[in-house]
Coordinates of C-alpha atoms in Angstrom, one line a residue:
Chain A
S99 CA -16.6 -3.1 3.5
Q100 CA -15.4 -6.7 3.7
Q101 CA -12.4 -7.7 1.6
G102 CA -12.6 -11.4 2.2
E103 CA -15.8 -13.5 2.1
E104 CA -15.8 -16.9 3.6
D105 CA -17.9 -19.8 2.3
P106 CA -19.8 -21.6 3.7
Q107 CA -21.2 -19.3 6.4
A108 CA -21.7 -22.4 8.6
L109 CA -20.4 -26.0 8.5
S110 CA -21.3 -28.9 10.7
I111 CA -19.4 -32.2 10.4
Q112 CA -18.6 -35.3 12.4
E113 CA -15.5 -35.6 14.5
G114 CA -12.7 -37.1 12.5
E115 CA -13.9 -35.7 9.2
N116 CA -12.1 -33.0 7.2
A117 CA -13.4 -29.5 7.1
T118 CA -12.9 -27.2 4.2
M119 CA -13.6 -23.5 4.2
N120 CA -13.1 -21.1 1.3
C121 CA -12.3 -17.4 1.1
S122 CA -12.6 -15.0 -1.8
Y123 CA -11.1 -11.5 -1.9
K124 CA -11.4 -8.6 -4.2
T125 CA -8.1 -6.8 -4.5
S126 CA -4.4 -7.6 -4.8
I127 CA -2.9 -8.8 -1.5
N128 CA 0.5 -9.1 0.1
N129 CA -0.5 -12.1 2.1
L130 CA -3.6 -13.9 3.4
Q131 CA -4.1 -15.1 6.9
W132 CA -6.5 -17.4 8.7
Y133 CA -7.7 -16.8 12.2
R134 CA -9.8 -18.8 14.6
Q135 CA -12.2 -17.3 17.2
N136 CA -13.8 -19.3 19.9
S137 CA -17.2 -18.0 20.9
G138 CA -16.9 -14.5 22.3
R139 CA -13.1 -14.7 22.6
G140 CA -10.3 -13.0 20.9
L141 CA -9.0 -14.0 17.4
V142 CA -6.0 -16.3 17.3
H143 CA -3.7 -16.4 14.3
L144 CA -3.5 -19.8 12.6
I145 CA -1.5 -19.5 9.4
L146 CA -0.2 -16.9 6.9
I147 CA 0.4 -17.5 3.2
R148 CA 2.2 -15.0 1.1
S149 CA 1.0 -14.0 -2.4
N150 CA 3.9 -15.9 -4.0
E151 CA 3.1 -19.1 -2.2
R152 CA 0.5 -21.7 -3.4
E153 CA 0.2 -24.0 -0.5
K154 CA 1.2 -24.1 3.2
H155 CA 0.9 -26.6 6.0
S156 CA 0.8 -26.3 9.7
G157 CA 0.0 -29.4 11.7
R158 CA -3.6 -30.4 10.7
L159 CA -4.0 -27.3 8.7
R160 CA -3.5 -26.9 5.0
V161 CA -4.0 -23.6 3.2
T162 CA -4.0 -23.0 -0.5
L163 CA -3.9 -19.7 -2.3
D164 CA -4.9 -19.0 -5.9
T165 CA -4.2 -15.4 -6.7
S166 CA -5.6 -15.7 -10.3
K167 CA -8.9 -16.6 -8.8
K168 CA -8.4 -14.4 -5.7
S169 CA -9.4 -17.3 -3.5
S170 CA -8.0 -19.3 -0.6
S171 CA -9.0 -22.4 1.2
L172 CA -8.4 -23.7 4.7
L173 CA -8.5 -27.5 5.2
I174 CA -8.6 -28.9 8.7
T175 CA -8.0 -32.6 8.7
A176 CA -9.1 -35.2 11.3
S177 CA -11.3 -32.6 13.0
R178 CA -11.8 -32.6 16.8
A179 CA -14.5 -31.2 19.0
A180 CA -12.0 -28.5 20.1
D181 CA -11.9 -27.2 16.5
T182 CA -15.5 -25.9 16.9
A183 CA -15.1 -22.2 16.4
S184 CA -15.4 -19.4 13.8
Y185 CA -12.7 -19.2 11.1
F186 CA -11.9 -15.9 9.4
C187 CA -9.7 -15.1 6.5
A188 CA -7.9 -11.8 6.5
T189 CA -6.0 -9.8 3.9
R190 CA -3.5 -7.1 4.5
M191 CA -5.1 -3.7 3.7
Y192 CA -2.1 -1.6 2.5
S193 CA 1.2 -2.2 0.9
G194 CA 2.8 1.1 1.8
G195 CA 2.7 4.1 4.1
G196 CA 3.2 1.8 7.1
A197 CA -0.5 1.0 7.5
D198 CA -0.7 -2.7 7.7
G199 CA -3.9 -3.7 9.3
L200 CA -6.0 -6.6 8.2
T201 CA -9.5 -6.7 6.6
F202 CA -11.5 -9.7 7.8
G203 CA -14.3 -11.6 6.2
K204 CA -17.5 -12.5 8.1
G205 CA -16.2 -16.0 8.9
T206 CA -17.3 -19.6 8.7
H207 CA -18.8 -21.0 11.8
L208 CA -17.6 -24.6 12.2
I209 CA -19.3 -27.1 14.4
I210 CA -17.7 -30.5 15.1
Q211 CA -20.3 -33.0 16.2
P212 CA -18.9 -35.7 18.6
Chain B
D154 CA -2.5 -15.7 26.2
S155 CA -1.8 -13.3 23.4
G156 CA -0.1 -10.7 25.7
V157 CA -2.7 -8.1 24.7
T158 CA -4.8 -6.8 27.6
Q159 CA -8.1 -5.1 27.3
T160 CA -10.2 -3.6 30.0
P161 CA -13.0 -3.6 30.9
K162 CA -14.2 -7.1 29.8
H163 CA -17.8 -6.1 30.0
L164 CA -19.5 -2.7 30.1
I165 CA -23.2 -1.9 30.2
T166 CA -24.3 1.7 29.8
A167 CA -27.2 3.8 28.5
T168 CA -27.7 5.6 25.3
G169 CA -26.1 9.0 25.2
Q170 CA -23.3 8.1 27.5
R171 CA -19.5 8.0 27.0
V172 CA -17.2 5.1 27.7
T173 CA -13.4 4.5 27.4
L174 CA -11.9 1.2 26.5
R175 CA -8.3 0.5 27.3
C176 CA -5.7 -1.7 25.6
S177 CA -2.2 -2.6 26.5
P178 CA -0.3 -4.2 23.6
R179 CA 2.2 -7.0 23.8
S180 CA 5.5 -5.9 25.2
G181 CA 7.5 -4.3 22.5
D182 CA 4.7 -4.0 19.9
L183 CA 4.4 -0.5 18.5
S184 CA 1.2 -0.9 16.5
V185 CA -2.3 -1.0 18.0
Y186 CA -5.4 -1.7 16.0
W187 CA -9.0 -1.3 17.1
Y188 CA -11.8 -3.5 15.6
Q189 CA -15.5 -3.6 16.2
Q190 CA -17.3 -6.9 15.9
S191 CA -21.1 -7.1 15.6
L192 CA -23.4 -9.8 14.3
D193 CA -24.6 -7.8 11.3
Q194 CA -21.3 -6.0 10.3
G195 CA -18.8 -8.7 11.2
L196 CA -15.3 -7.5 12.2
Q197 CA -14.8 -3.9 11.2
F198 CA -11.4 -2.1 11.3
L199 CA -11.7 1.2 13.1
I200 CA -8.2 2.7 13.5
Q201 CA -4.5 2.0 13.7
Y202 CA -1.8 3.7 15.7
Y203 CA 1.9 3.2 15.4
N204 CA 4.2 4.5 18.1
G205 CA 1.8 7.2 19.2
E206 CA 0.8 8.4 15.7
E207 CA -2.4 7.6 13.8
R208 CA -1.5 5.4 10.9
A209 CA -4.8 4.4 9.3
K210 CA -8.5 5.0 9.7
G211 CA -11.2 2.6 8.8
N212 CA -14.9 2.7 9.5
I213 CA -14.7 4.8 12.6
L214 CA -17.6 7.0 13.5
E215 CA -17.0 10.7 14.3
R216 CA -18.4 10.0 17.8
F217 CA -15.5 7.6 18.3
S218 CA -11.9 8.6 18.9
A219 CA -8.7 6.9 20.0
Q220 CA -5.2 7.7 21.0
Q221 CA -2.0 5.9 21.8
F222 CA 0.1 7.1 24.7
P223 CA 3.9 7.3 25.1
D224 CA 3.9 4.0 27.0
L225 CA 2.1 2.5 23.9
H226 CA -1.2 1.7 25.6
S227 CA -4.2 2.9 23.7
E228 CA -7.7 4.1 24.5
L229 CA -10.8 4.0 22.4
N230 CA -13.4 6.6 23.4
L231 CA -17.0 6.1 22.4
S232 CA -19.4 9.0 23.0
S233 CA -23.1 9.8 22.5
L234 CA -23.6 6.0 22.5
E235 CA -26.4 4.5 20.5
L236 CA -28.0 1.1 20.7
G237 CA -26.2 0.1 17.5
D238 CA -22.9 0.6 19.2
S239 CA -23.4 -2.5 21.2
A240 CA -20.6 -4.8 20.1
L241 CA -17.4 -6.5 21.0
Y242 CA -14.5 -4.2 20.6
F243 CA -11.1 -5.8 20.0
C244 CA -7.6 -4.4 20.3
A245 CA -4.8 -6.0 18.5
S246 CA -1.1 -5.3 18.3
S247 CA 1.9 -6.0 16.1
G248 CA 5.1 -4.5 15.2
R249 CA 8.1 -6.2 16.7
V250 CA 11.3 -6.0 14.8
K251 CA 10.5 -9.1 12.7
N252 CA 6.9 -8.4 12.1
T253 CA 5.4 -11.5 10.5
G254 CA 2.3 -9.7 9.6
E255 CA 0.0 -11.4 12.1
L256 CA -2.0 -9.5 14.6
F257 CA -2.3 -10.5 18.3
F258 CA -5.7 -9.9 19.7
G259 CA -6.9 -9.2 23.2
E260 CA -10.0 -10.9 24.6
G261 CA -12.2 -7.9 23.8
S262 CA -14.5 -5.5 25.6
R263 CA -18.2 -6.3 25.3
L264 CA -20.2 -3.1 25.3
T265 CA -23.9 -3.2 25.8
V266 CA -25.9 0.0 25.3
L267 CA -29.4 0.0 26.8

């Protein structure tokens, strides 16, 4: 079953605009991560935010986390054609026993129109 | 380049057959994770190995099995293949000394079952 659910499923914007994607999750987490996947390629890690953090920045990316609402958002500012990809949020599955894989949502497909 | 290598990149086979997918993790990474990505199910966690031992099991079918060898490479064996097994299979690794929690993904093996 999916832990995280991204919203919207698909988003199409003009180059230069900002893109916002949201993620909701169900259980307590250690951290939440965002990944990007270009069509048919492997996932690439973008940013990680820990459960005790509320906001984090990395270049044109801004991530927020609201643990009371069990939600996160990813903002991409000044979008570029190269940002066209699917974006996934992921939460860490276990806090103990050494198992530390991630559970992924179904992703937001972002299309940047030139 | 994530440093994770998966072979083969593409595989076409018939129902009822058996295939083996191979993964070489990043140098020094001890954990290997297998994920299945399909259009309807999204990215599903299958299984995790850590330093040769099974660490966590997800939605892995009984027809599927995996192992991690002493040199840390891993293989995912899929048997009695069905049409519904057609998917992208990803391997990811993590586990260096300062594990930041992120996973490094290979480019995937695309399996088509006819």
